[in-house]
Amino acid sequence: MADRVLDLPQGRFELVRRPDRARSQLRAWDAADAYLARHFDEQPVVGTLGIVNDSYGALACALAAHDPYVVADTAMARAGIADNLERNGRAAGAVVSDVDQLPAALDTVVVRVPKTLGLLEDQLHLLRDHLAPGARVVAGGMVRDIHTSTLDLFESILGPTVTSLAERRARLIHPEWQPTLTPPINPWPMRWSHGGTELVNCGGIFSARSIDIGTRLLLDHLPPSTGTVVDLGCGNGVLGIAIAQSETVDQVQFVDASSRAVDSAQLSWTANAATPEAVFYVAERLGAVVEPGSVDVVVNNPPFHEERAVGDGTAWDMFVDAHAALRRGGELRVVANRQLGHHSRIRKIFGNCETVAANRKFVVLSAIR
Ligand SMILES: C[S@@+](CC[C@H](N)C(=O)[O-])C[C@H]1O[C@@H](n2cnc3c(N)ncnc32)[C@H](O)[C@@H]1O
């Protein structure tokens, strides 16, 4: 089992990832969280504090004495932060899904550098409207996630930027906030078309700059659809919007754990003036938002990474949830990298699984409830 106890100058914290998988070796924090916490012990927080991209609450717990406003994009992260705060007898000012929900005039902001540059770019642009004139911004990340392009974003959007020495493969970034600086135009959300469908992409979502090649294969092999369709892990909503073209579809339900993904799907849906009813859910598990046996078709391009490890946990949860959500005779249609072996997982859950299409890298799989 993964290590759960983190010792920081601010205290000893028990931190659990979410979902909490029994065999997982992944911890709920990394060296960049610890480096940031140590930094704020030496140079304490002043005034109103914002924390952007806390993973599972390591920073929220360490800096809880300052009632931080915490930003986390996914339902898992927000629930994980709330759980870990409670587990450690701490509280935050609020846990919200995006930077634009932060209070105005923050005095201190901690930014965990995300893996996706587009997310950071959009967040830094949004952050400008939430910084007090003399605000201190300190960012931290693992060295492998900090590139020249990362530092260029801080420099061009916030102001002159320096970095710290690396410690345990983590680094801190210190931009000097210059309210008078004219930043480049924020390119997010990014809009582009694919096969006549307009897609709107918030920074940080999956395949935000072009259509994924796995998604393409599934688009060419969508199931015949009627009734209620779920686009599970919808991203920008491309699969659900394509399926909505069928006149026999009554309702499309777009579900993703990422708030930015669901926002993107909603914007894409509006941009295409699609006709059937659409509903949008940010959810960690499908069962939390959809009645068992109520769905005719689930389309799904599952995530294939948990942190940097290739993991099947989320895909497995999605297949189990799809099975529960489908009515008898309903279909799950999945595209996946063929090396992942999802065929056997789906067969275990549904008792059947056919390969509908394949190319060198991907397979489209179909299972009937
Ligand atoms: C490979 S992307 C597919 C996105 C989109 N359907 C496409 O094909 O472009 C997988 C999506 O699953 C979402 N996701 C990850 N974990 C999830 C979960 N537990 N529940 C729902 N969605 C999740 C991710 O945010 C991401 O948008």
Short mmCIF file of C-alpha atoms and ligand atoms in Angstrom, two decimals:
data_model
loop_
_atom_site.label_atom_id
_atom_site.label_comp_id
_atom_site.label_asym_id
_atom_site.label_seq_id
_atom_site.Cartn_x
_atom_site.Cartn_y
_atom_site.Cartn_z
CA MET A 1 0.00 0.00 0.00
CA ALA A 2 1.15 3.54 -0.67
CA ASP A 3 2.65 5.73 2.03
CA ARG A 4 -0.10 7.85 3.65
CA VAL A 5 1.72 9.99 6.19
CA LEU A 6 3.33 13.27 5.19
CA ASP A 7 5.50 15.15 7.68
CA LEU A 8 5.67 18.87 7.03
CA PRO A 9 6.76 21.84 9.17
CA GLN A 10 3.02 22.60 9.52
CA GLY A 11 2.30 19.16 11.00
CA ARG A 12 1.91 15.47 10.29
CA PHE A 13 -0.88 14.70 7.84
CA GLU A 14 -2.59 11.50 6.78
CA LEU A 15 -3.39 11.87 3.08
CA VAL A 16 -5.35 9.40 0.96
CA ARG A 17 -5.76 9.45 -2.83
CA ARG A 18 -9.14 9.22 -4.45
CA PRO A 19 -10.17 6.74 -5.62
CA ASP A 20 -8.33 4.85 -2.90
CA ARG A 21 -7.25 1.68 -4.73
CA ALA A 22 -5.99 -1.11 -2.49
CA ARG A 23 -3.01 -2.17 -4.63
CA SER A 24 -1.99 1.32 -5.74
CA GLN A 25 1.50 2.54 -4.89
CA LEU A 26 0.59 6.13 -5.80
CA ARG A 27 0.76 8.64 -2.95
CA ALA A 28 -1.61 11.57 -2.48
CA TRP A 29 1.23 14.14 -2.68
CA ASP A 30 4.63 14.62 -4.27
CA ALA A 31 7.92 16.40 -3.59
CA ALA A 32 6.61 19.66 -5.11
CA ASP A 33 3.79 19.81 -2.53
CA ALA A 34 6.32 19.30 0.26
CA TYR A 35 8.70 21.93 -1.22
CA LEU A 36 5.88 24.48 -1.41
CA ALA A 37 4.77 23.73 2.15
CA ARG A 38 8.36 24.20 3.42
CA HIS A 39 8.63 27.47 1.49
CA PHE A 40 5.49 28.85 3.14
CA ASP A 41 6.82 27.84 6.54
CA GLU A 42 9.92 29.99 5.92
CA GLN A 43 8.05 32.87 4.23
CA PRO A 44 4.58 32.72 5.71
CA VAL A 45 1.35 33.42 3.85
CA VAL A 46 0.06 36.98 4.02
CA GLY A 47 -3.62 37.93 3.55
CA THR A 48 -6.17 35.99 1.51
CA LEU A 49 -4.76 32.74 0.12
CA GLY A 50 -5.63 30.85 -3.06
CA ILE A 51 -4.30 27.38 -3.92
CA VAL A 52 -4.61 26.35 -7.56
CA ASN A 53 -4.48 22.65 -8.57
CA ASP A 54 -4.03 21.06 -5.17
CA SER A 55 -4.00 17.34 -6.02
CA TYR A 56 -5.56 15.69 -2.97
CA GLY A 57 -5.30 18.37 -0.32
CA ALA A 58 -1.66 18.22 0.81
CA LEU A 59 -1.37 21.99 0.35
CA ALA A 60 -4.86 22.74 1.66
CA CYS A 61 -4.03 20.77 4.84
CA ALA A 62 -0.59 22.33 5.28
CA LEU A 63 -1.92 25.88 4.80
CA ALA A 64 -5.36 25.40 6.36
CA ALA A 65 -4.60 27.96 9.08
CA HIS A 66 -5.04 30.62 6.35
CA ASP A 67 -8.54 29.44 5.28
CA PRO A 68 -7.42 28.91 1.68
CA TYR A 69 -9.64 29.02 -1.39
CA VAL A 70 -8.70 25.87 -3.26
CA VAL A 71 -9.13 25.20 -6.99
CA ALA A 72 -9.31 21.64 -8.32
CA ASP A 73 -10.76 20.65 -11.70
CA THR A 74 -11.93 17.08 -11.12
CA ALA A 75 -14.68 15.70 -8.93
CA MET A 76 -12.12 13.24 -7.49
CA ALA A 77 -9.68 15.97 -6.52
CA ARG A 78 -12.38 18.12 -4.89
CA ALA A 79 -13.82 15.18 -2.94
CA GLY A 80 -10.29 14.00 -2.04
CA ILE A 81 -9.35 17.45 -0.75
CA ALA A 82 -12.54 17.65 1.35
CA ASP A 83 -11.95 14.14 2.76
CA ASN A 84 -8.31 14.78 3.61
CA LEU A 85 -9.11 18.12 5.26
CA GLU A 86 -11.70 16.38 7.41
CA ARG A 87 -9.41 13.41 8.12
CA ASN A 88 -6.82 15.85 9.50
CA GLY A 89 -9.27 18.06 11.40
CA ARG A 90 -8.71 21.00 9.04
CA ALA A 91 -11.01 23.18 6.92
CA ALA A 92 -10.63 25.36 3.83
CA GLY A 93 -12.34 28.65 2.97
CA ALA A 94 -13.88 26.90 -0.07
CA VAL A 95 -13.02 24.23 -2.64
CA VAL A 96 -14.04 25.33 -6.16
CA SER A 97 -13.61 23.99 -9.69
CA ASP A 98 -11.91 26.90 -11.43
CA VAL A 99 -9.85 30.04 -10.95
CA ASP A 100 -12.69 32.34 -12.00
CA GLN A 101 -14.56 31.26 -8.83
CA LEU A 102 -11.79 32.56 -6.56
CA PRO A 103 -12.41 35.74 -4.60
CA ALA A 104 -11.12 39.01 -6.05
CA ALA A 105 -7.89 40.48 -4.69
CA LEU A 106 -6.00 37.42 -3.44
CA ASP A 107 -2.81 38.39 -1.59
CA THR A 108 -0.98 35.05 -1.84
CA VAL A 109 -1.45 32.36 -4.48
CA VAL A 110 0.12 28.92 -4.65
CA VAL A 111 -0.01 27.28 -8.08
CA ARG A 112 0.75 23.60 -8.53
CA VAL A 113 2.07 23.40 -12.09
CA PRO A 114 -0.28 21.03 -13.94
CA LYS A 115 0.88 18.52 -16.53
CA THR A 116 -1.03 20.28 -19.29
CA LEU A 117 0.37 23.59 -20.48
CA GLY A 118 -3.03 24.66 -21.82
CA LEU A 119 -4.55 24.38 -18.34
CA LEU A 120 -1.79 26.50 -16.82
CA GLU A 121 -2.06 29.08 -19.61
CA ASP A 122 -5.80 29.55 -19.13
CA GLN A 123 -5.53 29.54 -15.34
CA LEU A 124 -2.81 32.22 -15.31
CA HIS A 125 -4.89 34.42 -17.59
CA LEU A 126 -7.94 33.97 -15.33
CA LEU A 127 -5.82 34.54 -12.23
CA ARG A 128 -4.87 38.08 -13.32
CA ASP A 129 -8.40 39.23 -12.40
CA HIS A 130 -8.09 37.75 -8.90
CA LEU A 131 -4.77 39.16 -7.73
CA ALA A 132 -4.36 42.11 -5.38
CA PRO A 133 -1.83 44.70 -6.71
CA GLY A 134 1.02 43.47 -4.48
CA ALA A 135 0.09 39.76 -4.55
CA ARG A 136 2.76 37.09 -4.17
CA VAL A 137 2.44 34.12 -6.53
CA VAL A 138 4.58 31.04 -5.95
CA ALA A 139 4.31 28.02 -8.21
CA GLY A 140 5.77 24.58 -7.73
CA GLY A 141 6.04 21.44 -9.77
CA MET A 142 8.13 18.44 -10.57
CA VAL A 143 11.16 19.28 -12.71
CA ARG A 144 9.88 16.95 -15.46
CA ASP A 145 6.75 19.14 -15.78
CA ILE A 146 8.57 22.48 -15.88
CA HIS A 147 9.91 23.48 -19.29
CA THR A 148 11.01 26.74 -20.88
CA SER A 149 7.47 27.01 -22.26
CA THR A 150 6.11 26.76 -18.69
CA LEU A 151 8.30 29.60 -17.46
CA ASP A 152 7.45 31.64 -20.58
CA LEU A 153 3.79 31.49 -19.58
CA PHE A 154 4.49 32.90 -16.11
CA GLU A 155 6.75 35.55 -17.61
CA SER A 156 4.36 36.68 -20.35
CA ILE A 157 1.11 36.51 -18.34
CA LEU A 158 2.17 37.56 -14.82
CA GLY A 159 5.64 39.14 -14.97
CA PRO A 160 9.42 38.55 -14.67
CA THR A 161 10.01 35.02 -13.40
CA VAL A 162 12.83 33.26 -11.59
CA THR A 163 13.11 29.68 -10.38
CA SER A 164 14.56 28.05 -7.28
CA LEU A 165 17.11 25.29 -7.15
CA ALA A 166 15.64 21.84 -7.60
CA GLU A 167 15.03 19.81 -4.43
CA ARG A 168 14.07 16.14 -4.72
CA ARG A 169 13.28 16.72 -8.40
CA ALA A 170 10.85 19.54 -7.58
CA ARG A 171 11.29 23.22 -8.34
CA LEU A 172 9.61 26.46 -7.30
CA ILE A 173 8.76 29.29 -9.69
CA HIS A 174 8.57 32.90 -8.54
CA PRO A 175 6.83 35.25 -10.96
CA GLU A 176 6.78 38.91 -9.97
CA TRP A 177 3.17 40.01 -10.49
CA GLN A 178 3.01 43.11 -12.66
CA PRO A 179 -0.58 44.31 -12.99
CA THR A 180 0.43 46.80 -15.73
CA LEU A 181 1.90 44.11 -18.01
CA THR A 182 -0.09 43.51 -21.22
CA PRO A 183 -0.38 39.73 -21.59
CA PRO A 184 -0.91 37.93 -24.89
CA ILE A 185 -4.52 37.12 -25.76
CA ASN A 186 -5.84 34.08 -23.92
CA PRO A 187 -6.36 31.42 -26.64
CA TRP A 188 -8.75 29.44 -24.40
CA PRO A 189 -11.34 28.15 -24.90
CA MET A 190 -10.05 27.01 -28.30
CA ARG A 191 -12.56 26.38 -31.09
CA TRP A 192 -12.03 24.19 -34.13
CA SER A 193 -14.16 22.03 -36.42
CA HIS A 194 -14.06 18.35 -37.14
CA GLY A 195 -16.21 17.02 -39.98
CA GLY A 196 -18.61 19.94 -39.75
CA THR A 197 -18.90 19.78 -35.95
CA GLU A 198 -17.65 22.78 -34.03
CA LEU A 199 -15.76 21.80 -30.87
CA VAL A 200 -15.03 24.14 -28.00
CA ASN A 201 -12.11 23.17 -25.79
CA CYS A 202 -11.25 24.61 -22.39
CA GLY A 203 -7.54 24.54 -21.55
CA GLY A 204 -6.43 21.27 -20.00
CA ILE A 205 -9.02 18.90 -21.42
CA PHE A 206 -8.08 15.75 -23.31
CA SER A 207 -6.97 16.35 -26.90
CA ALA A 208 -7.83 20.06 -26.71
CA ARG A 209 -6.06 21.07 -29.93
CA SER A 210 -7.14 18.34 -32.34
CA ILE A 211 -9.23 15.22 -32.44
CA ASP A 212 -7.65 12.12 -30.88
CA ILE A 213 -6.95 9.25 -33.27
CA GLY A 214 -8.79 6.75 -31.07
CA THR A 215 -11.81 9.05 -30.98
CA ARG A 216 -11.66 9.21 -34.80
CA LEU A 217 -11.92 5.45 -35.07
CA LEU A 218 -14.94 5.37 -32.75
CA LEU A 219 -16.56 8.22 -34.71
CA ASP A 220 -16.33 5.99 -37.80
CA HIS A 221 -17.93 3.09 -35.90
CA LEU A 222 -20.61 4.60 -33.67
CA PRO A 223 -23.40 2.20 -32.72
CA PRO A 224 -26.92 2.57 -34.11
CA SER A 225 -28.55 4.58 -31.35
CA THR A 226 -32.02 5.19 -30.00
CA GLY A 227 -33.41 6.59 -26.77
CA THR A 228 -30.96 7.70 -24.10
CA VAL A 229 -27.23 7.78 -24.84
CA VAL A 230 -24.43 8.44 -22.35
CA ASP A 231 -21.12 9.90 -23.52
CA LEU A 232 -19.01 8.65 -20.60
CA GLY A 233 -15.76 10.59 -20.14
CA CYS A 234 -17.12 13.07 -22.68
CA GLY A 235 -14.17 15.50 -22.93
CA ASN A 236 -15.28 18.16 -25.44
CA GLY A 237 -18.42 16.13 -26.20
CA VAL A 238 -17.41 15.08 -29.71
CA LEU A 239 -18.83 11.53 -29.44
CA GLY A 240 -22.15 12.54 -27.89
CA ILE A 241 -22.65 15.34 -30.40
CA ALA A 242 -21.98 12.95 -33.30
CA ILE A 243 -24.44 10.41 -31.91
CA ALA A 244 -27.07 13.13 -31.42
CA GLN A 245 -27.29 13.43 -35.22
CA SER A 246 -29.33 10.22 -35.21
CA GLU A 247 -33.03 11.11 -35.29
CA THR A 248 -33.92 8.23 -32.99
CA VAL A 249 -31.88 9.59 -30.08
CA ASP A 250 -34.04 11.36 -27.46
CA GLN A 251 -31.45 12.46 -24.97
CA VAL A 252 -27.65 12.61 -24.67
CA GLN A 253 -26.09 12.64 -21.21
CA PHE A 254 -22.55 14.02 -21.11
CA VAL A 255 -20.57 12.82 -18.08
CA ASP A 256 -16.99 13.60 -17.11
CA ALA A 257 -15.04 13.88 -13.87
CA SER A 258 -13.43 17.10 -15.12
CA SER A 259 -15.42 20.32 -14.76
CA ARG A 260 -13.50 21.83 -17.65
CA ALA A 261 -14.43 18.86 -19.85
CA VAL A 262 -18.12 19.20 -19.02
CA ASP A 263 -17.96 22.97 -19.61
CA SER A 264 -16.36 22.23 -23.00
CA ALA A 265 -19.03 19.68 -23.92
CA GLN A 266 -21.74 22.16 -22.97
CA LEU A 267 -20.14 24.92 -25.07
CA SER A 268 -19.67 22.49 -28.00
CA TRP A 269 -23.28 21.37 -27.74
CA THR A 270 -24.50 24.97 -27.85
CA ALA A 271 -22.19 25.78 -30.78
CA ASN A 272 -23.75 22.99 -32.84
CA ALA A 273 -27.40 23.74 -32.03
CA ALA A 274 -27.99 19.99 -31.74
CA THR A 275 -31.64 19.00 -31.39
CA PRO A 276 -32.31 16.24 -28.82
CA GLU A 277 -32.27 17.01 -25.13
CA ALA A 278 -28.84 17.15 -23.49
CA VAL A 279 -27.84 16.94 -19.84
CA PHE A 280 -24.38 17.50 -18.39
CA TYR A 281 -22.90 15.97 -15.27
CA VAL A 282 -19.56 16.38 -13.50
CA ALA A 283 -19.23 13.06 -11.69
CA GLU A 284 -16.63 10.64 -10.44
CA ARG A 285 -18.86 7.59 -11.01
CA LEU A 286 -21.72 7.20 -13.49
CA GLY A 287 -23.92 5.55 -10.85
CA ALA A 288 -24.02 8.81 -8.91
CA VAL A 289 -25.95 10.58 -11.69
CA VAL A 290 -27.71 7.92 -13.80
CA GLU A 291 -30.44 5.49 -12.70
CA PRO A 292 -29.58 1.78 -13.08
CA GLY A 293 -31.07 0.22 -16.25
CA SER A 294 -32.09 3.60 -17.69
CA VAL A 295 -29.69 3.97 -20.63
CA ASP A 296 -29.79 2.52 -24.17
CA VAL A 297 -26.21 3.19 -25.31
CA VAL A 298 -22.93 4.18 -23.61
CA VAL A 299 -20.05 5.44 -25.74
CA ASN A 300 -16.67 5.64 -24.06
CA ASN A 301 -13.03 6.43 -24.78
CA PRO A 302 -11.64 5.68 -21.30
CA PRO A 303 -8.60 7.39 -19.82
CA PHE A 304 -5.48 5.25 -19.94
CA HIS A 305 -3.23 6.99 -17.44
CA GLU A 306 -3.44 7.45 -13.72
CA GLU A 307 -0.72 9.94 -12.99
CA ARG A 308 2.12 8.56 -15.10
CA ALA A 309 1.30 4.92 -14.67
CA VAL A 310 -0.76 3.08 -17.25
CA GLY A 311 -3.70 2.08 -15.11
CA ASP A 312 -6.87 0.17 -15.80
CA GLY A 313 -8.69 1.16 -12.60
CA THR A 314 -10.76 4.00 -14.04
CA ALA A 315 -11.59 2.10 -17.23
CA TRP A 316 -12.69 -0.88 -15.14
CA ASP A 317 -14.94 1.39 -13.02
CA MET A 318 -16.40 2.89 -16.18
CA PHE A 319 -17.24 -0.53 -17.68
CA VAL A 320 -18.83 -1.70 -14.41
CA ASP A 321 -20.84 1.54 -14.18
CA ALA A 322 -21.90 1.32 -17.83
CA HIS A 323 -23.13 -2.24 -17.25
CA ALA A 324 -25.25 -1.06 -14.32
CA ALA A 325 -26.60 1.99 -16.19
CA LEU A 326 -27.61 0.10 -19.37
CA ARG A 327 -31.02 -1.51 -19.82
CA ARG A 328 -31.10 -5.17 -20.91
CA GLY A 329 -30.11 -5.23 -24.60
CA GLY A 330 -28.36 -1.85 -24.32
CA GLU A 331 -24.86 -1.46 -25.77
CA LEU A 332 -21.50 -0.27 -24.47
CA ARG A 333 -19.18 0.83 -27.28
CA VAL A 334 -15.58 1.57 -26.35
CA VAL A 335 -12.46 2.64 -28.20
CA ALA A 336 -9.16 1.78 -26.56
CA ASN A 337 -5.52 1.23 -27.23
CA ARG A 338 -5.39 -2.43 -28.24
CA GLN A 339 -2.47 -3.20 -25.89
CA LEU A 340 -4.60 -2.45 -22.83
CA GLY A 341 -6.56 -5.67 -23.15
CA HIS A 342 -9.92 -4.10 -22.30
CA HIS A 343 -11.60 -6.85 -24.33
CA SER A 344 -11.16 -9.38 -21.51
CA ARG A 345 -12.23 -6.90 -18.81
CA ILE A 346 -15.43 -6.06 -20.66
CA ARG A 347 -16.11 -9.76 -21.32
CA LYS A 348 -15.75 -10.46 -17.59
CA ILE A 349 -18.32 -7.79 -16.76
CA PHE A 350 -20.81 -8.22 -19.65
CA GLY A 351 -20.25 -11.90 -20.51
CA ASN A 352 -19.67 -10.86 -24.15
CA CYS A 353 -17.48 -8.50 -26.15
CA GLU A 354 -17.04 -8.17 -29.92
CA THR A 355 -14.37 -6.30 -31.84
CA VAL A 356 -16.22 -3.99 -34.22
CA ALA A 357 -13.16 -2.33 -35.81
CA ALA A 358 -9.42 -2.21 -35.36
CA ASN A 359 -6.35 -0.52 -36.72
CA ARG A 360 -2.70 -0.88 -35.77
CA LYS A 361 -3.15 0.96 -32.48
CA PHE A 362 -6.82 0.95 -31.47
CA VAL A 363 -9.81 -1.35 -31.21
CA VAL A 364 -13.49 -0.52 -31.08
CA LEU A 365 -15.27 -2.94 -28.77
CA SER A 366 -18.97 -3.62 -28.32
CA ALA A 367 -20.72 -5.38 -25.44
CA ILE A 368 -24.44 -5.96 -24.98
CA ARG A 369 -26.03 -5.86 -21.53
C1 LIG B 1 -9.50 9.63 -23.32
S1 LIG B 1 -10.47 10.99 -22.75
C2 LIG B 1 -11.83 10.94 -23.90
C3 LIG B 1 -12.50 12.29 -24.11
C4 LIG B 1 -13.51 12.33 -25.27
N1 LIG B 1 -14.56 11.35 -25.08
C5 LIG B 1 -12.79 12.09 -26.57
O1 LIG B 1 -12.88 10.99 -27.10
O2 LIG B 1 -12.12 13.04 -27.05
C6 LIG B 1 -11.12 10.34 -21.24
C7 LIG B 1 -12.01 11.30 -20.46
O3 LIG B 1 -12.43 10.63 -19.27
C8 LIG B 1 -12.49 11.57 -18.23
N2 LIG B 1 -12.45 10.87 -16.93
C9 LIG B 1 -11.39 10.44 -16.21
N3 LIG B 1 -11.80 9.80 -15.10
C10 LIG B 1 -13.15 9.82 -15.12
C11 LIG B 1 -14.15 9.33 -14.24
N4 LIG B 1 -13.85 8.69 -13.12
N5 LIG B 1 -15.45 9.53 -14.58
C12 LIG B 1 -15.77 10.20 -15.72
N6 LIG B 1 -14.86 10.69 -16.59
C13 LIG B 1 -13.57 10.51 -16.29
C14 LIG B 1 -11.33 12.50 -18.49
O4 LIG B 1 -11.50 13.74 -17.85
C15 LIG B 1 -11.36 12.59 -20.03
O5 LIG B 1 -12.13 13.68 -20.46
#
